[in-house]
Amino acid sequence: MSVSEIPHENRQNGGEKRYLKANHEQVSVFFEYPNNTIKTSKYNAFNFLPLNLFEQFQRLANAYFLILLFLQLIPQISSLPWYTTVIPLVVVLSITGVKDAIDDMKRHQNDNQVNNRSVLRLVKGRMEEDKWMNVQVGDIIKLENDQPVTADMLLLSSSEPYSLAYVETADLDGETNLKVKQAITCTSDMKDNLDLLSAFDGEVTCELPNNKLHRFTGILSYKGKDYFLDHDKLLLRGCVIRNTDWCYGLVIYTGPDTKLMQNSGKYTFKQTHVDRLMNILVLWIFLFLIVMCLMLAIGHGIWENKIGYYFQIFLPWENYVSSSFVSSLFIFWSYFIVLNTMVPISLYVSVELIRLGNSYYINWDQKMFYAPKNTPAQARTTTLNEELGQVKYVFSDKTGTLTQNIMIFHKCSINGTLYGDVIDKTGEKVAVSEKDKIDFAYNKLADPKFSFYDKTLVEAVTKGDPWVHLFFLSLSLCHTVMSEEKVEGELVYQAQSPDEGALVTAARNFGFVFRSRTSETITVVEMGETRVYQLLAILDFNNVRKRMSVIVRTPENRVMLFCKGADTIICELLHPACISLCDVTLEHLDDFASEGLRTLMVAYRELDNKFFRTWSVKHGEACLSLDNREKKLSIVYEEVEKDLMLLGATAIEDKLQDGVPETVMTLSKAKIKIWVLTGDKQETAVNIAYSCNIFEDEMDEVFTVKGKDSETVRQELRKARSKMKPDSLLDSDPVNIFLAKKHKALFTMPEEAHALEGDVELELLRVACMCKGVICCRMTPLQKAQVVELVKRYKKVVTLAIGDGANDVSMIKAAHIGVGISGQEGMQAMLNSDFAFSQFYYLQRLILVHGRWSYNRMCKFLSYFFYKNFAFTLVHFWYAFFNGFSAQTVYDNWFITCYNLIYTSLPVLGMSLFDQDVNDTWSLCFPELYEPGQLNLYFNKKEFMKCLIHGIYSSLVLFFIPMGAVYNSERSDGKEISDYQSFSLIVQTSLIWVVTTQIALKITYWTVISHFFIWGSLGIYFCLLFLLYSDGLCQMFPNVFQFPGVARNTLNQPQMWLSIVLIVVLCMLPVIGYQFLKPLFWPVSVDKILKRIHYCMKHPLPPPIRPRRRRPGLRRSAYAFSHQHGFGALITSGKTVKSKALKKNSFPAKK
């Protein structure tokens, strides 16, 4: 087919729908469809430098220093060499750039690994191996069992009967249960015939690429007929082929057009709240600097007019100075350079070093090392450490993050007897160990992975207890599980949900082995004897019924109905004779629920042959009905599902990740709200929420949004809000007044996400934020990200998203902090995360220990750093009034160079890397210590102003005390010491003592390193002082070292040491007074907790009292958790059964 043969209407509608033709690449080229290459990296070789520099210069300080550099290149105003700014700026930009490049290289490596995977592509009648990135729209490709799907493709044929294919969608929606796809009848007959596949020239017209995972519409035109295409015929990229030997597909969407990539979200440049605050503070400092320079320039102009103009014989003006105004203009810029140390470039060097050091603490933390997988925690970015100490909302995936997605048959109740607990001779429960595990070696078909510890149940089975036998027979028959037996005796079950798999596996181990099935029979091995049951009907599950039943004919020709489902439903269907048994069973269910187990009831009914024949006719008519089919079937089902006889109940443990409930409880105490965003069904998510302590039985009420349109959802949300806070519905409510005035930016959401449409999103947010826990179900990856963005935009708090699969990448990118768990669903989440580890419970240590320490350290560092530079720089301001506003510096040039680089760098790094108010154990015992970070109490605009005021006060003391001490003073030998050099030395020595004492007061955790850094820095100062002011250096380089002998002559004067002592005392008095009075007059909750910790350290706590048993919780059915119909219709249709020609024995012989 040439391009000219493309139908005219498809050319015209190219922008409204997608058109393609099988085995014709020209169509793909004509419409410029992308190839199958994916790109998750940010940079390439051409845009790295400009894009990275653009991101780095979003920091106002970097831009400020760039401007300062240009000013220093002008000799008329420069009072400091240009390289003093260039070298630190280049170092900062280079370190950050290298780090960003390394992070992006990892993304490139991952992209290359995916793009270069191999796939079989049909080319000129034969299958050729090619790379994923070369696949084009319209290609036909072959996939085999356990292979990931290359691109979004239309299923053409498969090895399974009726061209079915089974796929696992964990990377898309987090669910590990299998989904069934089926090819169209017109292509399924092609099977693996390459001649037919090569000749296939079907034309597909479908919707444009979008992010809707569960929707697809299109039309296939083939041999003059049109065939409707829907989502059940589409294999999506990110899925994995399971239980299917091979399948062929026609590529519909490639690369960035695939639904997986459409949901992947975009990378956003992440800045911490501290970074953004520093941008604002740098702007404030810049304005403050401009005001000071303007004042000093005006002062210089006045001085030149009144004094300097008549003093030119001693201080002549430069040639380029023609008037006092011109001189003032130059002085303005000279002071701009002199006072630039208000925000030194070393601030950002120190910040990067501190973040790097705190990142290594995370990497080195042995308590976050997961030994079974030999996986340490990773800080994949070094820029977000202190943000970890301010988290208010955690958005978590469910499957693989909170749970292991492993269902375990834990307990059961049969005919009023509870099984599962191990009881000693005194009747008390005892803890079980691996040695108590029951040995099922007598059962050759048992699953070796199955664990059970109560031997009384095995004894009841072996003794032939009829109720126990009937109970397990019902579990082996009443399900839609499919069995695979590649090797005889080794059964593999493919279940629609993990719950069903756990129940059938339990029956298998206790001697009732589901062996195989056809559309008409179920084969069960009962206590070693093979029995075949005729399958008469499957009464399938749906969300309304919350139960399923099977009707079978036994080998003895008895018609039996077995039913299992939610206890609230089954209890209403029981025969009156079961009332007493039901009461006992419900008590057992309460016990199960109190342990967080998922429960369901099991019942049966024997049917009269005549009744069944009559009912079967009605059932057949309902199945063939075209109008209200579901309703008619439901009525027919109810006729037979009544007067049931209760057999018992099951309790399944949905195995959580280790320590999840404790972690959730600890984070809740830290006032961190946890929202679960899952692609799973509602009932499953709610059940897990209870198990994890996100929901509690003691809560007032659980609100469920069930609306199918925006207006209904809005009414449900308003009703919930009226129950929690009735005043919030009044027009006088402050939030309503604010929202009425504020223009609201809205998201464009998928049609089914009604709670996130238009102004409903604000209603959702208000209600959700009033609740203790929030569960969002059936979420697409993009919707997860949009929920995170919603909270970020309106709540202005720090958010953290944690997940383990590719379906979590979008929200990980959207949140302020993204955490990836290296779990069972690949490495996508980890590769796109900021922090990564192997277990959810490490999150509490990451946030409450490393995050809190990092935030506290960074706040202490910033407040101290700004203070010491204000005190250092503002001395120049006061000195200007005594030197004719000439931009002369107070200090020696070498002191200015070394002040931030050497003299004060080690103490501040020692505090910022090693300080901790309490150790990690107390941090986890008292999560309430985390609250100041959420409220940003330790460093904000108010704290900055305190630093500024303190710095101004200290600079006044540092200038005027030495000024008064040396003014008209003389030594004991009669020589004067009121010279500039002696004055400068006294000021700078006093400054070093003041800032060193200040940081010593700030440190709460002293180590050998802290002592060495702080007191050692004083030693370094005096050593360098004598070196730089030595006679030898001054004689060798007289233009560089201009303070010969000053140290030796000044340091032996008592006036100097008395001045230093007085200055230190005066500067420290306000600090000590504030630290003493603050807890008394302005206490915060943290002060009380710290006081309690100090008390506990001195007075150890008594042994903990054993908590009383929890009261029975709400029963949560395990079976009401499927979000769609079961496999019932598929099983009874016979489409899952291999043809007889392929069957050579009693079990499926699949390769």
Tab-separated table of N, CA and C in Angstrom, residues 864 867-872 875 891 895 899 903-904 907 950-959 961-962 986-1002 1014-1015 1017-1018 1021-1022 1059-1072:
chain	number	residue	atom	x	y	z
A	864	TYR	N	23.115	30.037	62.390
A	864	TYR	CA	24.464	30.384	62.841
A	864	TYR	C	25.262	31.054	61.722
A	867	TYR	N	24.150	34.557	61.119
A	867	TYR	CA	24.564	35.394	62.257
A	867	TYR	C	26.045	35.743	62.168
A	868	LYS	N	26.899	34.738	61.965
A	868	LYS	CA	28.333	35.011	62.005
A	868	LYS	C	28.764	35.909	60.852
A	869	ASN	N	28.050	35.852	59.733
A	869	ASN	CA	28.413	36.735	58.618
A	869	ASN	C	27.831	38.131	58.776
A	870	PHE	N	26.674	38.228	59.426
A	870	PHE	CA	26.169	39.575	59.747
A	870	PHE	C	27.123	40.266	60.726
A	871	ALA	N	27.507	39.521	61.770
A	871	ALA	CA	28.423	40.104	62.752
A	871	ALA	C	29.750	40.487	62.101
A	872	PHE	N	30.217	39.645	61.189
A	872	PHE	CA	31.486	39.885	60.493
A	872	PHE	C	31.399	41.075	59.542
A	875	VAL	N	30.422	45.120	60.795
A	875	VAL	CA	31.475	45.936	61.415
A	875	VAL	C	31.994	46.968	60.412
A	891	TYR	N	39.221	44.613	58.408
A	891	TYR	CA	40.115	43.483	58.607
A	891	TYR	C	41.216	43.449	57.552
A	895	PHE	N	42.511	37.813	56.452
A	895	PHE	CA	41.461	37.403	57.381
A	895	PHE	C	40.122	37.304	56.641
A	899	TYR	N	38.262	33.780	56.636
A	899	TYR	CA	37.223	33.749	57.672
A	899	TYR	C	36.223	32.616	57.440
A	903	TYR	N	38.776	29.619	59.084
A	903	TYR	CA	38.613	29.872	60.510
A	903	TYR	C	37.286	29.382	61.077
A	904	THR	N	36.198	29.513	60.320
A	904	THR	CA	34.877	29.140	60.860
A	904	THR	C	34.239	27.975	60.117
A	907	PRO	N	34.145	24.302	62.559
A	907	PRO	CA	33.111	24.221	63.595
A	907	PRO	C	31.705	24.076	63.037
A	950	HIS	N	20.506	39.962	66.109
A	950	HIS	CA	21.636	39.499	66.912
A	950	HIS	C	22.957	39.882	66.259
A	951	GLY	N	23.025	39.764	64.927
A	951	GLY	CA	24.243	40.131	64.203
A	951	GLY	C	24.538	41.612	64.294
A	952	ILE	N	23.492	42.434	64.177
A	952	ILE	CA	23.681	43.893	64.304
A	952	ILE	C	24.195	44.238	65.702
A	953	TYR	N	23.587	43.628	66.731
A	953	TYR	CA	24.018	43.890	68.107
A	953	TYR	C	25.477	43.466	68.296
A	954	SER	N	25.824	42.254	67.824
A	954	SER	CA	27.196	41.763	67.992
A	954	SER	C	28.195	42.642	67.252
A	955	SER	N	27.831	43.104	66.046
A	955	SER	CA	28.749	43.963	65.289
A	955	SER	C	28.990	45.288	66.017
A	956	LEU	N	27.948	45.811	66.654
A	956	LEU	CA	28.121	47.042	67.446
A	956	LEU	C	29.105	46.805	68.596
A	957	VAL	N	28.928	45.688	69.306
A	957	VAL	CA	29.823	45.366	70.418
A	957	VAL	C	31.239	45.139	69.900
A	958	LEU	N	31.350	44.374	68.791
A	958	LEU	CA	32.661	44.055	68.233
A	958	LEU	C	33.414	45.297	67.755
A	959	PHE	N	32.704	46.312	67.327
A	959	PHE	CA	33.388	47.518	66.840
A	959	PHE	C	33.674	48.514	67.959
A	961	ILE	N	33.557	48.328	71.410
A	961	ILE	CA	34.365	47.953	72.582
A	961	ILE	C	35.859	48.069	72.248
A	962	PRO	N	36.350	47.470	71.158
A	962	PRO	CA	37.772	47.674	70.820
A	962	PRO	C	38.102	49.143	70.530
A	986	ILE	N	42.471	43.208	67.139
A	986	ILE	CA	41.592	43.013	68.300
A	986	ILE	C	40.176	42.669	67.846
A	987	VAL	N	39.681	43.376	66.825
A	987	VAL	CA	38.316	43.122	66.330
A	987	VAL	C	38.198	41.712	65.771
A	988	GLN	N	39.146	41.305	64.928
A	988	GLN	CA	39.013	40.000	64.292
A	988	GLN	C	39.236	38.855	65.292
A	989	THR	N	40.129	39.053	66.270
A	989	THR	CA	40.324	38.009	67.290
A	989	THR	C	39.074	37.893	68.171
A	990	SER	N	38.509	39.027	68.529
A	990	SER	CA	37.269	39.008	69.315
A	990	SER	C	36.152	38.316	68.537
A	991	LEU	N	36.077	38.599	67.238
A	991	LEU	CA	35.043	37.984	66.392
A	991	LEU	C	35.183	36.462	66.382
A	992	ILE	N	36.412	35.965	66.233
A	992	ILE	CA	36.631	34.518	66.218
A	992	ILE	C	36.197	33.895	67.545
A	993	TRP	N	36.541	34.524	68.659
A	993	TRP	CA	36.132	33.998	69.967
A	993	TRP	C	34.608	34.032	70.123
A	994	VAL	N	33.977	35.093	69.658
A	994	VAL	CA	32.516	35.213	69.797
A	994	VAL	C	31.797	34.135	69.003
A	995	VAL	N	32.149	33.956	67.723
A	995	VAL	CA	31.425	32.983	66.890
A	995	VAL	C	31.734	31.556	67.327
A	996	THR	N	32.940	31.326	67.841
A	996	THR	CA	33.277	29.984	68.338
A	996	THR	C	32.480	29.666	69.603
A	997	THR	N	32.398	30.628	70.511
A	997	THR	CA	31.604	30.422	71.729
A	997	THR	C	30.128	30.248	71.393
A	998	GLN	N	29.677	31.012	70.402
A	998	GLN	CA	28.274	30.927	69.976
A	998	GLN	C	27.934	29.522	69.492
A	999	ILE	N	28.801	28.941	68.668
A	999	ILE	CA	28.505	27.604	68.137
A	999	ILE	C	28.644	26.549	69.231
A	1000	ALA	N	29.530	26.794	70.195
A	1000	ALA	CA	29.647	25.856	71.313
A	1000	ALA	C	28.354	25.813	72.120
A	1001	LEU	N	27.666	26.953	72.239
A	1001	LEU	CA	26.385	26.982	72.947
A	1001	LEU	C	25.283	26.286	72.155
A	1002	LYS	N	25.416	26.264	70.832
A	1002	LYS	CA	24.371	25.656	69.999
A	1002	LYS	C	24.459	24.134	69.976
A	1014	ILE	N	36.019	22.465	66.894
A	1014	ILE	CA	35.714	23.783	67.459
A	1014	ILE	C	36.949	24.414	68.105
A	1015	TRP	N	37.561	23.664	69.035
A	1015	TRP	CA	38.708	24.256	69.715
A	1015	TRP	C	39.943	24.229	68.819
A	1017	SER	N	39.853	24.860	65.657
A	1017	SER	CA	39.777	26.012	64.755
A	1017	SER	C	40.368	27.262	65.397
A	1018	LEU	N	40.212	27.390	66.725
A	1018	LEU	CA	40.860	28.502	67.426
A	1018	LEU	C	42.373	28.376	67.350
A	1021	TYR	N	43.531	29.340	63.976
A	1021	TYR	CA	43.512	30.803	63.803
A	1021	TYR	C	44.788	31.436	64.349
A	1022	PHE	N	45.172	31.070	65.558
A	1022	PHE	CA	46.349	31.701	66.156
A	1022	PHE	C	47.640	31.260	65.452
A	1059	SER	N	39.416	43.240	76.597
A	1059	SER	CA	38.417	43.597	75.576
A	1059	SER	C	37.735	42.349	75.036
A	1060	ILE	N	38.525	41.312	74.776
A	1060	ILE	CA	37.961	40.068	74.228
A	1060	ILE	C	36.984	39.442	75.217
A	1061	VAL	N	37.399	39.399	76.501
A	1061	VAL	CA	36.509	38.821	77.519
A	1061	VAL	C	35.223	39.625	77.621
A	1062	LEU	N	35.328	40.941	77.643
A	1062	LEU	CA	34.141	41.794	77.742
A	1062	LEU	C	33.232	41.610	76.530
A	1063	ILE	N	33.815	41.541	75.342
A	1063	ILE	CA	33.027	41.376	74.107
A	1063	ILE	C	32.291	40.032	74.118
A	1064	VAL	N	33.008	38.976	74.482
A	1064	VAL	CA	32.384	37.636	74.502
A	1064	VAL	C	31.234	37.610	75.498
A	1065	VAL	N	31.436	38.186	76.676
A	1065	VAL	CA	30.379	38.204	77.697
A	1065	VAL	C	29.170	38.982	77.210
A	1066	LEU	N	29.401	40.171	76.649
A	1066	LEU	CA	28.284	40.993	76.182
A	1066	LEU	C	27.541	40.341	75.019
A	1067	CYS	N	28.271	39.660	74.150
A	1067	CYS	CA	27.605	39.007	73.004
A	1067	CYS	C	26.859	37.740	73.410
A	1068	MET	N	27.340	37.057	74.452
A	1068	MET	CA	26.718	35.797	74.848
A	1068	MET	C	25.557	35.972	75.818
A	1069	LEU	N	25.539	37.085	76.551
A	1069	LEU	CA	24.474	37.296	77.535
A	1069	LEU	C	23.077	37.199	76.917
A	1070	PRO	N	22.777	37.872	75.797
A	1070	PRO	CA	21.428	37.746	75.205
A	1070	PRO	C	21.089	36.320	74.801
A	1071	VAL	N	22.095	35.583	74.307
A	1071	VAL	CA	21.856	34.203	73.864
A	1071	VAL	C	21.513	33.318	75.046
A	1072	ILE	N	22.337	33.398	76.097
A	1072	ILE	CA	22.106	32.559	77.271
A	1072	ILE	C	20.787	32.932	77.943
